[in-house]
Amino acid sequence: MDEQANHPDDRLDAEARAWTVRRRSGAFGPAQEAALAAWLSPDPRRQEALERAELLWRALEPLPRARADRRRRRTRALGAAAGVACLAAVAVLLTFRFEAQAITRRGERSTLALPDGSLLELDTDTALRVVYSLWGRSVSLQRGRAHFKVAHERRPFVLEAGPSRIEDLGTAFTVELREGRGRLAVTEGRVRIAAGAGARELGAGEAVRFGHADLEPLDAAGVASMAAWREGALLFDRAPLGEALLELARYHDLRAVSLDARVAGLKLSGRFASADLPGFLATLEAGLPVTARVEGSALKVEPRRR
């Protein structure tokens, strides 16, 4: 994962302010504490940044009310100075912005913990961008597939994926995007999706296919295939052979798939371990009239010779 900011210390301060806002929101539980500990552990500068953010927050807290006129007069000048400090702290917090770019290469998977306690699981060959502000949380999925376990809070969580806009209503879901078309499967809670001319609210166990046209419900096989990758598996139900091979190639250092036209019409069904390339090819040859081999970074599939 690559995170970008104007300066490393600026980035740390922005992230620390995000954690501080979240901790003071009243919805900071054990999962968020664990995510914060994971954020703090790699770099001692993060603890320093968090302490600075806490000082800013405390500057926003009301000053104790004076109980006597004499004390009130004596503290008037200090109160004015504190007011200036409060305004400065408010300005910093209101301009808080957390941004991160997350990318997984072919064959790689990753988990990203966000400042609010949300967890993102990225499948292989995936790219997304996260932008958090004091007012909202947004993610742009540029390609690939990811699972979102969204922390519940007042700020809305919105995902842009190609032509679709997905709004979390307190839930967990998986989204896939390939060449402007994608699929959405809800595992917990509810989400609202708008794509093309269609809009729907989905609950746990429901899934749709989206593109530039109306939303299309996914059948049970499609829902199962959306979940299989998190278990390290590929699940196909009469999938075109070329489509299945391209999916396999994403999990390995295979840059090209050469499929003989004579076997292009074959269909593939079954559950396969995504990391086991030799096992996949052996099962493929046992179940279909083809031979399959890897040459350099290319996978070649041809009719089996009699």
PDB file of C-alpha atoms in Angstrom:
ATOM      1  CA  MET A   1       0.000   0.000   0.000  1.00  0.00           C
ATOM      2  CA  ASP A   2       1.251   3.477  -0.864  1.00  0.00           C
ATOM      3  CA  GLU A   3       0.124   6.536   1.086  1.00  0.00           C
ATOM      4  CA  GLN A   4       0.707   9.966  -0.403  1.00  0.00           C
ATOM      5  CA  ALA A   5       0.945  13.338   1.361  1.00  0.00           C
ATOM      6  CA  ASN A   6       2.790  16.599   0.917  1.00  0.00           C
ATOM      7  CA  HIS A   7       5.171  15.801   3.776  1.00  0.00           C
ATOM      8  CA  PRO A   8       5.536  12.698   5.996  1.00  0.00           C
ATOM      9  CA  ASP A   9       4.915  14.683   9.212  1.00  0.00           C
ATOM     10  CA  ASP A  10       1.879  16.394   7.667  1.00  0.00           C
ATOM     11  CA  ARG A  11       0.486  13.000   6.776  1.00  0.00           C
ATOM     12  CA  LEU A  12       1.059  11.648  10.292  1.00  0.00           C
ATOM     13  CA  ASP A  13      -0.593  14.703  11.850  1.00  0.00           C
ATOM     14  CA  ALA A  14      -3.596  14.348   9.545  1.00  0.00           C
ATOM     15  CA  GLU A  15      -3.971  10.667  10.416  1.00  0.00           C
ATOM     16  CA  ALA A  16      -3.553  11.389  14.128  1.00  0.00           C
ATOM     17  CA  ARG A  17      -6.290  14.039  13.991  1.00  0.00           C
ATOM     18  CA  ALA A  18      -8.556  11.465  12.344  1.00  0.00           C
ATOM     19  CA  TRP A  19      -7.930   9.038  15.189  1.00  0.00           C
ATOM     20  CA  THR A  20      -8.567  11.756  17.767  1.00  0.00           C
ATOM     21  CA  VAL A  21     -11.893  12.737  16.222  1.00  0.00           C
ATOM     22  CA  ARG A  22     -12.907   9.083  16.133  1.00  0.00           C
ATOM     23  CA  ARG A  23     -11.869   8.442  19.771  1.00  0.00           C
ATOM     24  CA  ARG A  24     -13.896  11.433  20.984  1.00  0.00           C
ATOM     25  CA  SER A  25     -16.988  10.529  18.939  1.00  0.00           C
ATOM     26  CA  GLY A  26     -18.363   8.099  21.527  1.00  0.00           C
ATOM     27  CA  ALA A  27     -18.281   5.097  19.155  1.00  0.00           C
ATOM     28  CA  PHE A  28     -14.773   3.807  19.837  1.00  0.00           C
ATOM     29  CA  GLY A  29     -14.848   0.158  20.882  1.00  0.00           C
ATOM     30  CA  PRO A  30     -12.360  -2.735  21.210  1.00  0.00           C
ATOM     31  CA  ALA A  31     -12.053  -3.170  17.433  1.00  0.00           C
ATOM     32  CA  GLN A  32     -11.149   0.493  16.990  1.00  0.00           C
ATOM     33  CA  GLU A  33      -8.670   0.329  19.887  1.00  0.00           C
ATOM     34  CA  ALA A  34      -6.967  -2.620  18.211  1.00  0.00           C
ATOM     35  CA  ALA A  35      -6.847  -0.761  14.882  1.00  0.00           C
ATOM     36  CA  LEU A  36      -5.331   2.279  16.628  1.00  0.00           C
ATOM     37  CA  ALA A  37      -2.692   0.113  18.311  1.00  0.00           C
ATOM     38  CA  ALA A  38      -1.813  -1.387  14.930  1.00  0.00           C
ATOM     39  CA  TRP A  39      -1.465   2.116  13.461  1.00  0.00           C
ATOM     40  CA  LEU A  40       0.775   3.294  16.313  1.00  0.00           C
ATOM     41  CA  SER A  41       3.125   0.318  16.493  1.00  0.00           C
ATOM     42  CA  PRO A  42       5.380   0.696  13.403  1.00  0.00           C
ATOM     43  CA  ASP A  43       6.603   4.264  14.038  1.00  0.00           C
ATOM     44  CA  PRO A  44       7.174   6.162  17.330  1.00  0.00           C
ATOM     45  CA  ARG A  45       6.456   9.421  15.489  1.00  0.00           C
ATOM     46  CA  ARG A  46       2.831   8.360  15.294  1.00  0.00           C
ATOM     47  CA  GLN A  47       2.500   8.447  19.088  1.00  0.00           C
ATOM     48  CA  GLU A  48       3.945  11.968  19.080  1.00  0.00           C
ATOM     49  CA  ALA A  49       1.494  13.003  16.362  1.00  0.00           C
ATOM     50  CA  LEU A  50      -1.384  11.540  18.374  1.00  0.00           C
ATOM     51  CA  GLU A  51      -0.322  13.510  21.453  1.00  0.00           C
ATOM     52  CA  ARG A  52      -0.261  16.715  19.390  1.00  0.00           C
ATOM     53  CA  ALA A  53      -3.757  15.997  18.103  1.00  0.00           C
ATOM     54  CA  GLU A  54      -5.012  15.348  21.647  1.00  0.00           C
ATOM     55  CA  LEU A  55      -3.613  18.702  22.760  1.00  0.00           C
ATOM     56  CA  LEU A  56      -5.487  20.395  19.926  1.00  0.00           C
ATOM     57  CA  TRP A  57      -8.692  18.642  20.899  1.00  0.00           C
ATOM     58  CA  ARG A  58      -8.355  19.611  24.553  1.00  0.00           C
ATOM     59  CA  ALA A  59      -7.932  23.200  23.454  1.00  0.00           C
ATOM     60  CA  LEU A  60     -11.485  22.973  22.144  1.00  0.00           C
ATOM     61  CA  GLU A  61     -12.940  21.963  25.523  1.00  0.00           C
ATOM     62  CA  PRO A  62     -14.743  24.746  27.469  1.00  0.00           C
ATOM     63  CA  LEU A  63     -12.652  26.637  30.008  1.00  0.00           C
ATOM     64  CA  PRO A  64     -13.837  26.322  33.651  1.00  0.00           C
ATOM     65  CA  ARG A  65     -16.249  29.082  34.599  1.00  0.00           C
ATOM     66  CA  ALA A  66     -14.753  31.585  37.090  1.00  0.00           C
ATOM     67  CA  ARG A  67     -16.438  31.622  40.481  1.00  0.00           C
ATOM     68  CA  ALA A  68     -15.378  35.089  41.686  1.00  0.00           C
ATOM     69  CA  ASP A  69     -15.168  38.521  40.107  1.00  0.00           C
ATOM     70  CA  ARG A  70     -11.548  38.900  41.175  1.00  0.00           C
ATOM     71  CA  ARG A  71     -10.554  35.627  39.546  1.00  0.00           C
ATOM     72  CA  ARG A  72     -12.593  36.551  36.476  1.00  0.00           C
ATOM     73  CA  ARG A  73     -10.697  39.841  36.070  1.00  0.00           C
ATOM     74  CA  ARG A  74      -7.327  38.174  36.562  1.00  0.00           C
ATOM     75  CA  THR A  75      -7.997  35.480  33.983  1.00  0.00           C
ATOM     76  CA  ARG A  76      -9.582  37.701  31.335  1.00  0.00           C
ATOM     77  CA  ALA A  77      -6.346  38.159  29.408  1.00  0.00           C
ATOM     78  CA  LEU A  78      -5.555  34.450  29.639  1.00  0.00           C
ATOM     79  CA  GLY A  79      -9.053  33.664  28.408  1.00  0.00           C
ATOM     80  CA  ALA A  80      -8.560  35.821  25.339  1.00  0.00           C
ATOM     81  CA  ALA A  81      -5.323  34.017  24.547  1.00  0.00           C
ATOM     82  CA  ALA A  82      -7.014  30.666  25.077  1.00  0.00           C
ATOM     83  CA  GLY A  83      -9.791  31.732  22.727  1.00  0.00           C
ATOM     84  CA  VAL A  84      -7.239  32.387  20.005  1.00  0.00           C
ATOM     85  CA  ALA A  85      -5.776  28.931  20.653  1.00  0.00           C
ATOM     86  CA  CYS A  86      -9.255  27.404  20.410  1.00  0.00           C
ATOM     87  CA  LEU A  87      -9.900  29.075  17.073  1.00  0.00           C
ATOM     88  CA  ALA A  88      -6.576  27.824  15.750  1.00  0.00           C
ATOM     89  CA  ALA A  89      -7.374  24.302  16.923  1.00  0.00           C
ATOM     90  CA  VAL A  90     -10.822  24.441  15.321  1.00  0.00           C
ATOM     91  CA  ALA A  91      -9.266  25.569  12.041  1.00  0.00           C
ATOM     92  CA  VAL A  92      -6.832  22.632  12.096  1.00  0.00           C
ATOM     93  CA  LEU A  93      -9.508  20.066  12.915  1.00  0.00           C
ATOM     94  CA  LEU A  94     -11.959  21.403  10.350  1.00  0.00           C
ATOM     95  CA  THR A  95      -9.348  21.150   7.617  1.00  0.00           C
ATOM     96  CA  PHE A  96      -8.342  17.605   8.641  1.00  0.00           C
ATOM     97  CA  ARG A  97      -8.067  15.290   5.646  1.00  0.00           C
ATOM     98  CA  PHE A  98      -6.825  11.699   5.455  1.00  0.00           C
ATOM     99  CA  GLU A  99      -5.931  10.266   2.054  1.00  0.00           C
ATOM    100  CA  ALA A 100      -4.456   6.900   1.130  1.00  0.00           C
ATOM    101  CA  GLN A 101      -3.865   4.988  -2.092  1.00  0.00           C
ATOM    102  CA  ALA A 102      -3.955   1.205  -1.698  1.00  0.00           C
ATOM    103  CA  ILE A 103      -2.701  -1.122  -4.427  1.00  0.00           C
ATOM    104  CA  THR A 104      -2.145  -4.871  -4.552  1.00  0.00           C
ATOM    105  CA  ARG A 105      -0.042  -6.411  -7.304  1.00  0.00           C
ATOM    106  CA  ARG A 106      -0.907  -9.597  -9.176  1.00  0.00           C
ATOM    107  CA  GLY A 107      -0.827 -12.512  -6.765  1.00  0.00           C
ATOM    108  CA  GLU A 108      -0.882 -10.214  -3.712  1.00  0.00           C
ATOM    109  CA  ARG A 109      -3.627  -9.613  -1.142  1.00  0.00           C
ATOM    110  CA  SER A 110      -3.722  -7.012   1.629  1.00  0.00           C
ATOM    111  CA  THR A 111      -5.775  -5.676   4.555  1.00  0.00           C
ATOM    112  CA  LEU A 112      -6.057  -1.947   5.260  1.00  0.00           C
ATOM    113  CA  ALA A 113      -7.238  -0.563   8.626  1.00  0.00           C
ATOM    114  CA  LEU A 114      -8.753   2.917   8.343  1.00  0.00           C
ATOM    115  CA  PRO A 115      -8.696   5.613  11.066  1.00  0.00           C
ATOM    116  CA  ASP A 116     -12.375   5.051  11.950  1.00  0.00           C
ATOM    117  CA  GLY A 117     -11.861   1.316  12.579  1.00  0.00           C
ATOM    118  CA  SER A 118     -13.201   0.184   9.201  1.00  0.00           C
ATOM    119  CA  LEU A 119     -11.347  -2.744   7.627  1.00  0.00           C
ATOM    120  CA  LEU A 120     -10.739  -3.197   3.893  1.00  0.00           C
ATOM    121  CA  GLU A 121      -9.609  -6.532   2.441  1.00  0.00           C
ATOM    122  CA  LEU A 122      -8.064  -6.109  -1.014  1.00  0.00           C
ATOM    123  CA  ASP A 123      -7.996  -8.982  -3.474  1.00  0.00           C
ATOM    124  CA  THR A 124      -5.185  -9.434  -5.978  1.00  0.00           C
ATOM    125  CA  ASP A 125      -4.610  -6.776  -8.675  1.00  0.00           C
ATOM    126  CA  THR A 126      -6.756  -4.153  -6.934  1.00  0.00           C
ATOM    127  CA  ALA A 127      -6.435  -0.374  -6.658  1.00  0.00           C
ATOM    128  CA  LEU A 128      -8.510   2.022  -4.583  1.00  0.00           C
ATOM    129  CA  ARG A 129      -8.263   5.464  -3.031  1.00  0.00           C
ATOM    130  CA  VAL A 130      -9.531   6.517   0.389  1.00  0.00           C
ATOM    131  CA  VAL A 131     -10.419  10.114   1.337  1.00  0.00           C
ATOM    132  CA  TYR A 132     -11.615  10.963   4.859  1.00  0.00           C
ATOM    133  CA  SER A 133     -12.604  14.403   6.117  1.00  0.00           C
ATOM    134  CA  LEU A 134     -14.366  15.643   9.195  1.00  0.00           C
ATOM    135  CA  TRP A 135     -17.641  15.499   7.239  1.00  0.00           C
ATOM    136  CA  GLY A 136     -17.503  12.284   5.264  1.00  0.00           C
ATOM    137  CA  ARG A 137     -15.755   9.068   4.259  1.00  0.00           C
ATOM    138  CA  SER A 138     -15.328   8.081   0.624  1.00  0.00           C
ATOM    139  CA  VAL A 139     -13.543   5.342  -1.293  1.00  0.00           C
ATOM    140  CA  SER A 140     -12.983   5.110  -5.045  1.00  0.00           C
ATOM    141  CA  LEU A 141     -12.463   1.570  -6.348  1.00  0.00           C
ATOM    142  CA  GLN A 142     -10.430   1.894  -9.537  1.00  0.00           C
ATOM    143  CA  ARG A 143     -10.102  -1.802 -10.359  1.00  0.00           C
ATOM    144  CA  GLY A 144     -10.191  -5.226  -8.766  1.00  0.00           C
ATOM    145  CA  ARG A 145     -12.150  -6.482  -5.785  1.00  0.00           C
ATOM    146  CA  ALA A 146     -12.371  -5.598  -2.097  1.00  0.00           C
ATOM    147  CA  HIS A 147     -14.391  -6.446   0.981  1.00  0.00           C
ATOM    148  CA  PHE A 148     -15.507  -3.578   3.218  1.00  0.00           C
ATOM    149  CA  LYS A 149     -16.295  -3.946   6.934  1.00  0.00           C
ATOM    150  CA  VAL A 150     -17.515  -0.445   7.705  1.00  0.00           C
ATOM    151  CA  ALA A 151     -17.426   1.047  11.190  1.00  0.00           C
ATOM    152  CA  HIS A 152     -20.733   2.632  12.134  1.00  0.00           C
ATOM    153  CA  GLU A 153     -20.671   6.369  12.826  1.00  0.00           C
ATOM    154  CA  ARG A 154     -22.439   9.594  11.872  1.00  0.00           C
ATOM    155  CA  ARG A 155     -20.265  10.393   8.865  1.00  0.00           C
ATOM    156  CA  PRO A 156     -21.578   8.753   5.679  1.00  0.00           C
ATOM    157  CA  PHE A 157     -19.445   6.111   3.952  1.00  0.00           C
ATOM    158  CA  VAL A 158     -19.701   6.253   0.149  1.00  0.00           C
ATOM    159  CA  LEU A 159     -18.000   4.004  -2.410  1.00  0.00           C
ATOM    160  CA  GLU A 160     -17.616   4.964  -6.066  1.00  0.00           C
ATOM    161  CA  ALA A 161     -17.040   1.975  -8.366  1.00  0.00           C
ATOM    162  CA  GLY A 162     -17.164   2.739 -12.069  1.00  0.00           C
ATOM    163  CA  PRO A 163     -20.663   4.021 -12.862  1.00  0.00           C
ATOM    164  CA  SER A 164     -22.064   3.038  -9.466  1.00  0.00           C
ATOM    165  CA  ARG A 165     -22.414   4.855  -6.168  1.00  0.00           C
ATOM    166  CA  ILE A 166     -22.747   2.639  -3.090  1.00  0.00           C
ATOM    167  CA  GLU A 167     -23.772   4.095   0.265  1.00  0.00           C
ATOM    168  CA  ASP A 168     -23.163   2.062   3.395  1.00  0.00           C
ATOM    169  CA  LEU A 169     -26.015   1.822   5.883  1.00  0.00           C
ATOM    170  CA  GLY A 170     -23.961   0.056   8.597  1.00  0.00           C
ATOM    171  CA  THR A 171     -22.737  -3.139   6.985  1.00  0.00           C
ATOM    172  CA  ALA A 172     -20.147  -5.352   5.298  1.00  0.00           C
ATOM    173  CA  PHE A 173     -20.010  -5.948   1.565  1.00  0.00           C
ATOM    174  CA  THR A 174     -17.820  -7.011  -1.351  1.00  0.00           C
ATOM    175  CA  VAL A 175     -17.453  -5.024  -4.563  1.00  0.00           C
ATOM    176  CA  GLU A 176     -15.778  -6.085  -7.806  1.00  0.00           C
ATOM    177  CA  LEU A 177     -14.962  -3.808 -10.739  1.00  0.00           C
ATOM    178  CA  ARG A 178     -13.610  -4.909 -14.111  1.00  0.00           C
ATOM    179  CA  GLU A 179     -13.527  -2.631 -17.156  1.00  0.00           C
ATOM    180  CA  GLY A 180     -16.371  -0.422 -15.978  1.00  0.00           C
ATOM    181  CA  ARG A 181     -18.653  -3.282 -14.966  1.00  0.00           C
ATOM    182  CA  GLY A 182     -18.949  -4.881 -11.574  1.00  0.00           C
ATOM    183  CA  ARG A 183     -20.749  -6.870  -8.924  1.00  0.00           C
ATOM    184  CA  LEU A 184     -21.845  -6.090  -5.376  1.00  0.00           C
ATOM    185  CA  ALA A 185     -22.628  -8.669  -2.670  1.00  0.00           C
ATOM    186  CA  VAL A 186     -23.820  -7.734   0.833  1.00  0.00           C
ATOM    187  CA  THR A 187     -22.707  -9.955   3.725  1.00  0.00           C
ATOM    188  CA  GLU A 188     -24.046  -7.925   6.680  1.00  0.00           C
ATOM    189  CA  GLY A 189     -26.494  -5.068   7.174  1.00  0.00           C
ATOM    190  CA  ARG A 190     -27.737  -3.011   4.244  1.00  0.00           C
ATOM    191  CA  VAL A 191     -26.372  -0.850   1.436  1.00  0.00           C
ATOM    192  CA  ARG A 192     -27.932   1.461  -1.136  1.00  0.00           C
ATOM    193  CA  ILE A 193     -26.607   1.322  -4.709  1.00  0.00           C
ATOM    194  CA  ALA A 194     -27.343   3.610  -7.631  1.00  0.00           C
ATOM    195  CA  ALA A 195     -25.991   2.751 -11.079  1.00  0.00           C
ATOM    196  CA  GLY A 196     -27.178   3.769 -14.523  1.00  0.00           C
ATOM    197  CA  ALA A 197     -30.919   4.256 -14.382  1.00  0.00           C
ATOM    198  CA  GLY A 198     -31.393   1.896 -11.452  1.00  0.00           C
ATOM    199  CA  ALA A 199     -31.207   2.195  -7.667  1.00  0.00           C
ATOM    200  CA  ARG A 200     -31.793  -0.429  -4.994  1.00  0.00           C
ATOM    201  CA  GLU A 201     -31.357  -1.097  -1.313  1.00  0.00           C
ATOM    202  CA  LEU A 202     -29.819  -4.510  -0.620  1.00  0.00           C
ATOM    203  CA  GLY A 203     -29.684  -6.641   2.525  1.00  0.00           C
ATOM    204  CA  ALA A 204     -27.429  -9.463   3.694  1.00  0.00           C
ATOM    205  CA  GLY A 205     -27.237 -12.294   1.175  1.00  0.00           C
ATOM    206  CA  GLU A 206     -28.329 -10.147  -1.765  1.00  0.00           C
ATOM    207  CA  ALA A 207     -26.127  -9.286  -4.739  1.00  0.00           C
ATOM    208  CA  VAL A 208     -26.367  -7.440  -8.041  1.00  0.00           C
ATOM    209  CA  ARG A 209     -24.428  -6.929 -11.235  1.00  0.00           C
ATOM    210  CA  PHE A 210     -24.006  -3.300 -12.318  1.00  0.00           C
ATOM    211  CA  GLY A 211     -22.747  -1.445 -15.356  1.00  0.00           C
ATOM    212  CA  HIS A 212     -24.150   1.337 -17.482  1.00  0.00           C
ATOM    213  CA  ALA A 213     -27.582  -0.282 -17.663  1.00  0.00           C
ATOM    214  CA  ASP A 214     -30.037  -1.288 -14.944  1.00  0.00           C
ATOM    215  CA  LEU A 215     -29.024  -3.386 -11.963  1.00  0.00           C
ATOM    216  CA  GLU A 216     -29.314  -7.158 -12.423  1.00  0.00           C
ATOM    217  CA  PRO A 217     -29.726  -9.587  -9.499  1.00  0.00           C
ATOM    218  CA  LEU A 218     -27.039 -12.251  -9.094  1.00  0.00           C
ATOM    219  CA  ASP A 219     -28.081 -15.874  -8.623  1.00  0.00           C
ATOM    220  CA  ALA A 220     -26.853 -18.080  -5.759  1.00  0.00           C
ATOM    221  CA  ALA A 221     -23.822 -19.221  -7.757  1.00  0.00           C
ATOM    222  CA  GLY A 222     -22.799 -15.622  -8.398  1.00  0.00           C
ATOM    223  CA  VAL A 223     -23.117 -14.755  -4.709  1.00  0.00           C
ATOM    224  CA  ALA A 224     -20.987 -17.781  -3.758  1.00  0.00           C
ATOM    225  CA  SER A 225     -18.275 -16.868  -6.274  1.00  0.00           C
ATOM    226  CA  MET A 226     -18.105 -13.354  -4.809  1.00  0.00           C
ATOM    227  CA  ALA A 227     -17.311 -14.819  -1.370  1.00  0.00           C
ATOM    228  CA  ALA A 228     -14.882 -17.560  -2.409  1.00  0.00           C
ATOM    229  CA  TRP A 229     -11.820 -15.332  -2.951  1.00  0.00           C
ATOM    230  CA  ARG A 230     -11.650 -14.452   0.759  1.00  0.00           C
ATOM    231  CA  GLU A 231     -11.125 -18.170   1.413  1.00  0.00           C
ATOM    232  CA  GLY A 232      -8.354 -18.395  -1.196  1.00  0.00           C
ATOM    233  CA  ALA A 233     -10.610 -20.110  -3.719  1.00  0.00           C
ATOM    234  CA  LEU A 234     -11.931 -19.648  -7.245  1.00  0.00           C
ATOM    235  CA  LEU A 235     -15.488 -20.835  -7.836  1.00  0.00           C
ATOM    236  CA  PHE A 236     -16.838 -21.352 -11.357  1.00  0.00           C
ATOM    237  CA  ASP A 237     -20.291 -22.459 -12.468  1.00  0.00           C
ATOM    238  CA  ARG A 238     -20.260 -23.194 -16.202  1.00  0.00           C
ATOM    239  CA  ALA A 239     -17.971 -20.213 -16.743  1.00  0.00           C
ATOM    240  CA  PRO A 240     -16.541 -19.695 -20.254  1.00  0.00           C
ATOM    241  CA  LEU A 241     -13.069 -21.227 -20.251  1.00  0.00           C
ATOM    242  CA  GLY A 242     -11.353 -18.018 -21.339  1.00  0.00           C
ATOM    243  CA  GLU A 243     -13.021 -16.053 -18.534  1.00  0.00           C
ATOM    244  CA  ALA A 244     -11.935 -18.637 -15.959  1.00  0.00           C
ATOM    245  CA  LEU A 245      -8.345 -18.616 -17.207  1.00  0.00           C
ATOM    246  CA  LEU A 246      -8.138 -14.821 -17.031  1.00  0.00           C
ATOM    247  CA  GLU A 247      -9.366 -14.970 -13.438  1.00  0.00           C
ATOM    248  CA  LEU A 248      -6.700 -17.553 -12.588  1.00  0.00           C
ATOM    249  CA  ALA A 249      -3.986 -15.459 -14.262  1.00  0.00           C
ATOM    250  CA  ARG A 250      -4.641 -12.548 -11.876  1.00  0.00           C
ATOM    251  CA  TYR A 251      -3.349 -14.646  -8.976  1.00  0.00           C
ATOM    252  CA  HIS A 252      -0.063 -15.541 -10.682  1.00  0.00           C
ATOM    253  CA  ASP A 253       2.678 -13.940 -12.737  1.00  0.00           C
ATOM    254  CA  LEU A 254       0.811 -14.654 -15.967  1.00  0.00           C
ATOM    255  CA  ARG A 255       0.539 -11.672 -18.286  1.00  0.00           C
ATOM    256  CA  ALA A 256      -1.163 -13.397 -21.201  1.00  0.00           C
ATOM    257  CA  VAL A 257      -3.617 -16.225 -21.847  1.00  0.00           C
ATOM    258  CA  SER A 258      -3.497 -17.998 -25.205  1.00  0.00           C
ATOM    259  CA  LEU A 259      -6.674 -19.997 -25.795  1.00  0.00           C
ATOM    260  CA  ASP A 260      -7.060 -22.037 -28.974  1.00  0.00           C
ATOM    261  CA  ALA A 261     -10.266 -21.134 -30.809  1.00  0.00           C
ATOM    262  CA  ARG A 262     -11.209 -24.831 -30.999  1.00  0.00           C
ATOM    263  CA  VAL A 263     -11.690 -25.014 -27.218  1.00  0.00           C
ATOM    264  CA  ALA A 264     -12.894 -21.461 -26.581  1.00  0.00           C
ATOM    265  CA  GLY A 265     -16.508 -22.623 -26.290  1.00  0.00           C
ATOM    266  CA  LEU A 266     -15.841 -25.001 -23.378  1.00  0.00           C
ATOM    267  CA  LYS A 267     -17.315 -24.294 -19.943  1.00  0.00           C
ATOM    268  CA  LEU A 268     -15.646 -24.820 -16.574  1.00  0.00           C
ATOM    269  CA  SER A 269     -17.259 -25.661 -13.239  1.00  0.00           C
ATOM    270  CA  GLY A 270     -15.675 -26.374  -9.873  1.00  0.00           C
ATOM    271  CA  ARG A 271     -13.870 -24.919  -6.876  1.00  0.00           C
ATOM    272  CA  PHE A 272     -10.113 -24.380  -7.141  1.00  0.00           C
ATOM    273  CA  ALA A 273      -7.376 -23.058  -4.834  1.00  0.00           C
ATOM    274  CA  SER A 274      -6.358 -19.731  -6.361  1.00  0.00           C
ATOM    275  CA  ALA A 275      -2.699 -20.138  -5.300  1.00  0.00           C
ATOM    276  CA  ASP A 276      -2.309 -23.680  -6.702  1.00  0.00           C
ATOM    277  CA  LEU A 277      -1.483 -23.170 -10.376  1.00  0.00           C
ATOM    278  CA  PRO A 278      -0.186 -26.741 -11.022  1.00  0.00           C
ATOM    279  CA  GLY A 279      -3.257 -28.217  -9.329  1.00  0.00           C
ATOM    280  CA  PHE A 280      -5.583 -26.050 -11.390  1.00  0.00           C
ATOM    281  CA  LEU A 281      -3.930 -27.049 -14.658  1.00  0.00           C
ATOM    282  CA  ALA A 282      -3.916 -30.748 -13.725  1.00  0.00           C
ATOM    283  CA  THR A 283      -7.633 -30.631 -12.871  1.00  0.00           C
ATOM    284  CA  LEU A 284      -8.322 -28.706 -16.070  1.00  0.00           C
ATOM    285  CA  GLU A 285      -6.635 -31.369 -18.207  1.00  0.00           C
ATOM    286  CA  ALA A 286      -8.404 -34.162 -16.320  1.00  0.00           C
ATOM    287  CA  GLY A 287     -11.864 -32.657 -16.774  1.00  0.00           C
ATOM    288  CA  LEU A 288     -11.681 -31.146 -20.270  1.00  0.00           C
ATOM    289  CA  PRO A 289     -10.198 -32.315 -23.598  1.00  0.00           C
ATOM    290  CA  VAL A 290      -7.322 -29.816 -23.425  1.00  0.00           C
ATOM    291  CA  THR A 291      -3.633 -29.522 -22.662  1.00  0.00           C
ATOM    292  CA  ALA A 292      -2.429 -26.588 -20.583  1.00  0.00           C
ATOM    293  CA  ARG A 293       1.097 -25.323 -20.010  1.00  0.00           C
ATOM    294  CA  VAL A 294       2.927 -22.216 -18.879  1.00  0.00           C
ATOM    295  CA  GLU A 295       5.534 -20.698 -21.215  1.00  0.00           C
ATOM    296  CA  GLY A 296       7.329 -17.778 -19.635  1.00  0.00           C
ATOM    297  CA  SER A 297       4.574 -15.458 -18.402  1.00  0.00           C
ATOM    298  CA  ALA A 298       1.916 -16.879 -20.738  1.00  0.00           C
ATOM    299  CA  LEU A 299      -0.643 -19.623 -20.161  1.00  0.00           C
ATOM    300  CA  LYS A 300      -1.406 -21.673 -23.284  1.00  0.00           C
ATOM    301  CA  VAL A 301      -4.418 -23.969 -23.608  1.00  0.00           C
ATOM    302  CA  GLU A 302      -4.930 -26.129 -26.705  1.00  0.00           C
ATOM    303  CA  PRO A 303      -7.033 -29.137 -27.747  1.00  0.00           C
ATOM    304  CA  ARG A 304      -5.712 -32.449 -26.472  1.00  0.00           C
ATOM    305  CA  ARG A 305      -4.053 -34.500 -29.186  1.00  0.00           C
ATOM    306  CA  ARG A 306      -5.572 -37.910 -29.799  1.00  0.00           C
TER     307      ARG A 306
END
